[in-house]
Amino acid sequence: MYELIEINKPDDLDQLGAVLEKSHDAGTVIGKLKAKLSGRCRKVLVEHAYVDKDYRSTYYNFYAKKGYRYDSSCVRLHFFDERAQLIDGHHLTSHDPTVPLAAGYFGFMVLRPTNIQTIGRTVLSPDIIDGFNGEVITSRFKVHVLGKRLEVRGFPFMSQHSDVSVCAHVACWAILRHYSERFPAYRELLTHDVTRLAHEFDPGGLLPSLGLGLPHAERVFSSAGTFPLVVAKEPGNERLFKRQLLAYVESGFPVFAAMSGREHAIAVIGHGEWLPAPVKSEPLYFASDLVSSLVVVDDNHFPYLSIDGAAGGCGYGVDDIDAFIVPLPEKLYYPADAVDDFAGLIASDNYLGFDHSALGPLTVRYFVTTSAALRQFLDANRSQFDPELVRVAMQLVFPQFVWIVELSSLDQWTRGQVATRLVLDATASCYETNPLFIMHNSTQAYVCDRGGDHGDALLTLGGPAGTVLSRMPGDLRRR
């Protein structure tokens, strides 16, 4: 059975209370929707008796074995703009024939019949989160409802079950579900699969809900086919720690972040708006100094929660994160801390004849991208580059992944521009002294043919000294 509810003001969401069962904890769900849904969401389609594979994985392996009788099916909520309409209870369509139904679809939320912590597998577009502004990692999720195939771009989320999974399980599940949707190489793992992979054997009983340590999460990511890198915060390296975390997130790799002092774990999936250039007080700034906040998925809060340095309304801040795990793909060997060292060297020294002293204080930003994305950027912005540089970059033999490092003056940073860009070999050893493929500004370029026989060369480019080089986007979607 399907029901369509019209939402003209937040209190209209109270209608959900009349169509949901007590086991769905409607009051809590409605309260969260009222607090976070923006006015763009005008219709909610309620899909009853929905078979959710994540809930079924825990139902057959846990809930069906309990003395209390739990329903085996869920309810799924679908969020639309004002154009959605339901005819005769079974025909879902758009009342505007010129705009397809899919254009106004904002995602879904599964409600489990577990009485507490009932929000299950959920993917919402950041477009309907009230007040959200930033850049987030997303993937495309397909949905089939009443004969329609719909899509939503977002990051997966759910509340912890509390009895069969906890916050760390949910953070692992969310990251791995993103991977399996976006990259064909990774298999789909359900909630119970994540719980099982955390241990060498099936612990049974209460153990799944008694916590999950960093080694357990690392084991989950390794078993899922990724190559997890664990980075811990050490006294004195707090800024480097944050720089690495942001670099991996900007690269499109969601990060499992642990807060031992809070006994909590979250997934970091994006960041807030870039800040303008600061007052000139330090010789070198990094991107992590110039971002307003990080965006996280936390099982205790609605998705796309923004946190800044100090503890805020959610009870913690970026400074509370003391370790993270980034599940990396194969063939990414050059770590972020090595990139950080090399970028600092380039910024502070007259390296290979590239002198940045006239720019004043510099900003440094670095992230991983694919060689295909790099070439797409060069092709789309050919007017910014000397044709010879484009020709060379198109013909170099790159690995699948490369690091991008961008240096800007404070004024250029504010305008989204770059003084010098570096392309580094992501398969290089961390002990290499020169991992460069390309280093260029508007007037010259150093090129190293690491995958061929042509060695290195210094090119003189035809662009004037003032040619604008725009900042390259990371693997995030702008909101």
XYZ file of C-alpha atoms in Angstrom:
479
model
C 0.000 0.000 0.000
C 1.164 3.512 -0.831
C 0.122 6.881 0.564
C 1.217 10.345 -0.542
C 1.408 13.106 2.069
C 1.591 16.772 1.110
C 4.003 18.953 3.099
C 3.388 22.702 3.010
C 4.778 23.435 6.461
C 6.828 21.370 8.967
C 3.788 20.475 11.082
C 2.289 18.659 8.083
C 4.848 15.920 8.742
C 2.718 14.982 11.749
C 0.496 13.129 9.274
C 3.129 10.391 9.258
C 2.107 9.499 12.790
C -1.260 8.260 11.522
C 0.194 5.922 8.889
C 3.199 4.466 10.746
C 3.121 1.648 13.288
C 4.168 2.089 16.901
C 7.231 -0.056 16.172
C 8.525 2.633 13.789
C 8.842 5.226 16.599
C 7.088 7.862 14.500
C 7.517 10.658 17.041
C 11.320 10.538 16.924
C 11.402 10.225 13.138
C 8.981 13.107 12.617
C 10.945 15.316 15.015
C 14.155 14.774 13.063
C 12.464 15.407 9.723
C 10.904 18.639 11.003
C 14.272 19.888 12.218
C 16.262 19.142 9.065
C 14.114 18.925 5.930
C 14.111 22.078 3.820
C 11.085 23.578 2.098
C 12.083 21.944 -1.192
C 10.540 18.704 0.042
C 6.780 19.022 -0.556
C 5.581 15.421 -0.848
C 6.370 12.221 1.093
C 5.367 8.871 -0.400
C 4.897 6.157 2.220
C 5.682 2.650 0.936
C 4.369 -0.038 3.305
C 5.560 -3.671 3.584
C 8.936 -2.851 2.078
C 11.506 -5.655 2.080
C 14.815 -4.051 3.041
C 17.848 -6.257 2.519
C 19.894 -4.587 5.253
C 17.176 -5.070 7.849
C 16.478 -8.616 6.656
C 20.163 -9.469 7.133
C 19.849 -8.575 10.814
C 16.328 -9.973 11.133
C 17.216 -13.516 10.070
C 20.493 -13.546 11.992
C 19.380 -11.751 15.143
C 15.839 -10.423 15.593
C 14.086 -13.635 14.541
C 15.934 -15.429 17.359
C 14.641 -13.111 20.088
C 11.683 -13.642 22.386
C 9.996 -10.430 21.282
C 8.268 -10.803 17.922
C 9.538 -8.358 15.306
C 7.967 -7.714 11.916
C 10.114 -8.839 9.003
C 9.167 -5.903 6.753
C 9.858 -2.178 6.877
C 8.332 1.064 5.691
C 10.145 3.223 3.158
C 9.619 6.977 2.847
C 10.312 8.728 -0.470
C 10.847 12.487 -0.663
C 9.672 14.574 -3.652
C 9.075 18.146 -4.686
C 5.572 19.516 -5.288
C 5.147 17.874 -8.713
C 4.719 14.283 -7.479
C 1.194 12.888 -7.515
C -0.342 9.485 -6.753
C -3.369 8.485 -8.825
C -5.691 5.692 -7.649
C -3.106 4.612 -5.088
C -0.809 2.976 -7.610
C 0.081 5.402 -10.420
C 3.008 7.625 -9.417
C 3.674 10.445 -11.835
C 4.482 14.147 -12.220
C 1.572 16.535 -12.632
C 3.802 18.660 -14.883
C 4.243 16.708 -18.160
C 7.263 18.824 -19.103
C 9.234 17.813 -15.994
C 9.853 14.112 -15.286
C 9.116 12.694 -11.841
C 12.805 11.851 -11.363
C 13.764 15.546 -11.533
C 12.039 16.183 -8.217
C 13.157 13.082 -6.317
C 15.302 13.694 -3.220
C 15.858 10.205 -1.832
C 14.470 7.678 0.608
C 14.456 6.599 4.245
C 13.764 3.063 5.498
C 12.074 2.695 8.884
C 12.783 -0.544 10.742
C 10.109 -2.070 13.037
C 12.516 -2.224 15.998
C 10.784 0.273 18.341
C 14.013 2.189 19.006
C 16.651 3.582 16.625
C 14.315 2.830 13.726
C 15.911 4.838 10.903
C 17.426 2.261 8.573
C 19.108 2.483 5.193
C 18.718 6.087 4.063
C 20.051 8.089 1.140
C 19.015 11.730 0.899
C 20.167 14.447 -1.427
C 21.993 17.238 0.447
C 19.705 19.570 -1.519
C 16.882 19.035 0.998
C 18.938 19.482 4.168
C 17.933 22.818 5.627
C 20.819 25.287 5.785
C 23.462 22.924 4.426
C 26.222 24.468 2.327
C 29.419 22.681 1.423
C 31.008 19.933 -0.639
C 30.312 16.240 -0.066
C 31.207 12.835 -1.434
C 28.234 11.260 -3.181
C 27.323 8.280 -5.290
C 24.265 7.487 -7.387
C 21.650 5.183 -5.859
C 18.889 3.579 -7.937
C 15.360 3.161 -6.561
C 12.396 1.234 -8.005
C 8.938 2.199 -6.812
C 5.539 1.651 -8.481
C 7.145 0.831 -11.815
C 9.362 3.911 -11.809
C 13.159 3.876 -11.769
C 14.438 6.863 -9.809
C 17.909 7.990 -8.786
C 19.338 10.030 -5.959
C 22.885 11.266 -5.371
C 23.907 11.207 -1.744
C 25.818 9.378 0.955
C 24.267 6.406 2.813
C 23.180 6.735 6.418
C 21.355 4.813 9.137
C 20.889 4.858 12.892
C 22.683 2.178 14.853
C 20.512 -0.722 15.968
C 22.118 -0.478 19.434
C 21.608 -4.209 20.049
C 23.235 -5.717 16.954
C 25.315 -2.782 15.675
C 26.864 0.346 17.146
C 28.222 3.615 15.772
C 31.424 2.087 14.407
C 29.522 -0.630 12.541
C 27.319 2.040 10.965
C 30.302 4.180 9.919
C 31.944 1.132 8.284
C 28.675 0.132 6.610
C 28.046 3.639 5.232
C 31.526 3.912 3.719
C 31.432 0.439 2.193
C 27.911 0.911 0.828
C 29.162 4.071 -0.903
C 32.083 2.109 -2.359
C 29.901 -0.734 -3.648
C 27.481 1.692 -5.330
C 30.149 3.827 -6.937
C 32.858 1.331 -7.827
C 32.023 -2.053 -9.442
C 35.151 -3.645 -7.934
C 33.625 -3.672 -4.428
C 30.876 -6.070 -3.412
C 27.803 -5.059 -1.476
C 27.998 -5.696 2.264
C 24.850 -5.705 4.377
C 24.588 -4.661 8.009
C 25.054 -8.169 9.379
C 28.029 -8.734 7.037
C 29.836 -5.752 8.566
C 29.128 -7.035 12.086
C 30.490 -10.446 11.146
C 33.631 -9.178 9.376
C 34.733 -7.211 12.432
C 35.775 -10.434 14.195
C 37.692 -13.557 13.274
C 34.726 -15.614 14.465
C 31.008 -14.990 15.017
C 30.847 -13.643 18.585
C 27.071 -14.072 18.907
C 25.142 -12.951 21.961
C 25.704 -9.409 23.173
C 29.171 -8.943 21.725
C 28.149 -7.110 18.526
C 26.609 -4.303 20.564
C 29.430 -3.967 23.081
C 31.640 -1.837 20.883
C 34.052 -1.897 17.984
C 37.679 -0.802 18.211
C 39.939 0.700 15.556
C 41.582 -2.696 14.780
C 38.119 -4.204 14.210
C 37.191 -1.439 11.774
C 40.515 -1.885 9.981
C 39.730 -5.595 9.675
C 36.306 -4.818 8.162
C 37.795 -2.559 5.482
C 40.558 -5.025 4.672
C 38.098 -7.920 4.378
C 35.984 -5.791 2.053
C 38.858 -5.555 -0.434
C 40.203 -2.092 0.339
C 43.655 -1.205 1.646
C 43.042 0.665 4.914
C 45.558 3.266 6.049
C 45.433 4.100 9.762
C 46.572 7.576 10.816
C 46.782 8.523 14.503
C 47.056 11.985 15.995
C 50.281 12.463 17.916
C 51.272 15.316 20.252
C 52.671 18.092 18.106
C 51.286 16.836 14.781
C 47.678 17.996 15.197
C 47.772 20.298 12.154
C 49.419 17.655 9.962
C 46.781 15.160 11.119
C 43.956 17.475 10.038
C 45.694 18.263 6.737
C 45.914 14.578 5.871
C 42.297 13.932 6.838
C 41.025 16.758 4.627
C 43.270 15.706 1.728
C 41.819 12.199 1.644
C 38.258 13.478 1.943
C 38.829 15.961 -0.892
C 40.150 13.036 -2.901
C 36.757 11.356 -2.655
C 37.717 8.816 0.012
C 35.293 8.834 2.962
C 37.156 8.527 6.245
C 36.313 6.445 9.314
C 37.065 8.815 12.203
C 37.459 7.626 15.798
C 37.104 9.685 18.971
C 38.435 7.576 21.826
C 37.635 10.246 24.407
C 33.980 10.208 23.307
C 33.868 6.455 22.620
C 32.351 7.301 19.271
C 33.003 6.849 15.547
C 31.716 8.738 12.500
C 32.296 8.913 8.754
C 33.800 12.158 7.428
C 32.416 12.744 3.937
C 33.016 16.382 3.014
C 33.715 19.897 4.150
C 32.047 23.271 4.449
C 32.714 26.367 2.410
C 36.231 27.576 1.709
C 37.148 30.579 3.819
C 38.621 33.767 2.364
C 42.326 34.412 2.719
C 43.340 35.305 6.288
C 45.338 38.277 7.446
C 48.995 37.813 6.477
C 50.431 36.434 9.687
C 52.022 33.100 8.718
C 54.333 32.296 5.788
C 52.403 29.156 4.821
C 48.771 28.073 5.068
C 47.210 24.734 4.161
C 43.717 24.029 2.874
C 42.729 22.634 6.259
C 43.387 26.092 7.743
C 40.987 27.608 5.224
C 37.893 25.441 5.445
C 34.937 26.320 7.639
C 34.002 22.834 8.841
C 33.938 19.122 8.112
C 30.788 17.282 7.060
C 30.097 13.942 8.705
C 27.600 11.111 8.854
C 26.816 10.320 12.487
C 24.305 7.620 13.419
C 23.003 9.834 16.267
C 22.181 12.790 14.008
C 20.606 13.527 10.660
C 23.006 13.072 7.701
C 25.354 15.838 6.521
C 26.134 17.172 9.966
C 28.706 20.007 9.950
C 31.287 20.148 12.733
C 34.016 22.700 13.377
C 37.111 22.592 15.567
C 35.586 22.864 19.022
C 32.728 20.814 20.422
C 29.413 22.202 19.214
C 25.783 21.296 19.601
C 26.428 17.667 18.709
C 28.819 17.301 21.662
C 32.104 17.009 19.771
C 34.244 18.773 17.202
C 37.036 18.092 14.733
C 39.580 18.416 17.529
C 38.060 15.356 19.236
C 39.047 13.081 16.331
C 42.233 11.307 17.378
C 42.599 8.629 14.674
C 41.166 7.842 11.282
C 41.122 5.035 8.749
C 40.958 5.774 5.048
C 40.067 2.716 2.913
C 42.301 3.181 -0.117
C 42.243 1.437 -3.481
C 45.159 -0.616 -4.697
C 48.023 1.250 -6.401
C 48.015 4.256 -4.126
C 51.349 4.005 -2.318
C 52.495 7.596 -1.793
C 50.885 8.732 1.491
C 49.524 12.162 2.336
C 52.219 12.931 4.907
C 54.900 12.463 2.223
C 52.971 14.791 -0.088
C 52.769 17.289 2.753
C 56.555 17.218 3.224
C 57.227 17.601 -0.488
C 54.688 20.421 -0.865
C 56.322 22.281 2.031
C 59.689 21.936 0.306
C 58.331 23.330 -2.971
C 56.662 26.241 -1.203
C 59.707 27.268 0.809
C 62.545 26.673 -1.646
C 63.488 27.788 -5.140
C 62.855 24.284 -6.441
C 63.867 23.594 -10.065
C 63.860 27.335 -10.716
C 60.289 27.908 -9.516
C 60.556 30.938 -7.244
C 57.489 31.812 -5.160
C 59.075 34.488 -2.995
C 57.278 37.345 -4.768
C 53.861 35.877 -3.910
C 54.149 36.456 -0.180
C 52.418 33.973 2.153
C 51.297 30.857 0.276
C 48.416 28.437 0.570
C 48.930 24.732 -0.124
C 46.209 22.312 -1.160
C 46.693 18.673 -2.168
C 44.450 15.736 -3.052
C 44.344 12.526 -5.092
C 42.594 12.254 -8.428
C 42.653 9.883 -11.365
C 44.797 10.533 -14.405
C 41.565 10.446 -16.452
C 40.074 13.261 -14.340
C 43.295 15.275 -14.702
C 43.175 14.990 -18.486
C 39.473 15.905 -18.510
C 40.326 19.044 -16.529
C 43.121 19.966 -18.938
C 40.904 19.373 -21.953
C 38.000 21.401 -20.531
C 40.290 24.316 -19.618
C 42.644 24.367 -22.604
C 42.510 28.163 -22.822
C 44.423 28.373 -19.523
C 47.349 26.260 -20.694
C 50.110 26.463 -23.248
C 49.313 23.935 -26.027
C 52.706 22.296 -25.543
C 51.951 21.597 -21.867
C 48.592 20.059 -22.777
C 50.209 17.925 -25.479
C 52.871 16.631 -23.105
C 50.371 15.916 -20.312
C 48.104 14.013 -22.684
C 50.971 11.807 -23.852
C 52.716 11.074 -20.545
C 52.238 7.566 -19.161
C 50.449 8.137 -15.839
C 49.358 5.530 -13.298
C 45.656 5.362 -12.439
C 46.039 7.784 -9.521
C 48.055 10.990 -9.149
C 48.415 13.558 -6.386
C 47.639 17.171 -7.265
C 49.367 19.932 -5.282
C 48.351 23.557 -5.801
C 50.185 26.629 -4.499
C 48.459 30.022 -4.399
C 49.069 33.444 -2.990
C 46.463 34.568 -0.458
C 44.856 36.810 -3.078
C 44.778 33.994 -5.627
C 43.243 31.654 -3.068
C 40.356 34.045 -2.480
C 39.712 34.167 -6.251
C 39.962 30.376 -6.695
C 43.221 30.628 -8.634
C 46.557 28.822 -8.589
C 50.143 30.032 -9.030
C 51.828 26.633 -9.415
C 50.408 23.141 -9.869
C 52.231 19.860 -9.264
C 51.274 16.396 -10.489
C 52.883 13.688 -8.338
C 53.129 9.941 -8.870
C 50.715 8.292 -6.390
C 52.622 5.006 -6.856
C 55.945 6.568 -5.847
C 57.848 5.376 -2.803
C 57.607 7.670 0.217
C 61.429 7.753 0.208
C 61.723 9.177 -3.299
C 63.191 12.679 -3.447
C 61.446 13.620 -6.707
C 57.988 12.057 -7.260
C 57.070 14.679 -9.898
C 55.426 14.105 -13.239
C 54.709 17.770 -13.900
C 55.310 21.076 -12.149
C 54.082 24.176 -13.958
C 52.987 27.766 -13.682
C 51.954 30.066 -16.541
C 55.479 30.594 -17.890
C 57.416 27.358 -17.395
C 56.964 23.653 -16.750
C 59.145 20.854 -15.471
C 58.165 17.489 -16.955
C 59.474 14.075 -15.916
C 58.639 11.071 -18.085
C 58.549 8.551 -15.231
C 56.798 5.905 -17.329
C 58.903 6.250 -20.485
C 62.409 6.823 -21.808
C 62.444 10.591 -22.343
C 63.760 11.621 -18.932
C 62.973 15.105 -17.684
C 62.806 18.499 -19.348
C 62.192 22.145 -18.487
C 59.765 23.804 -20.902
C 59.291 27.507 -21.553
C 55.597 28.230 -21.937
C 54.053 30.973 -24.036
C 51.590 32.285 -21.449
C 52.183 35.693 -19.860
C 53.128 35.849 -16.193
C 49.639 36.979 -15.234
C 47.736 34.115 -16.899
C 44.979 32.815 -14.600
C 45.125 29.154 -13.593
C 41.911 28.035 -11.899
C 41.784 25.699 -8.916
C 41.124 22.085 -9.876
C 38.032 20.580 -8.246
C 38.436 17.633 -5.905
C 36.259 14.529 -6.115
C 33.354 16.166 -4.270
C 29.991 17.526 -5.293
C 29.420 21.217 -4.678
C 26.277 22.285 -2.808
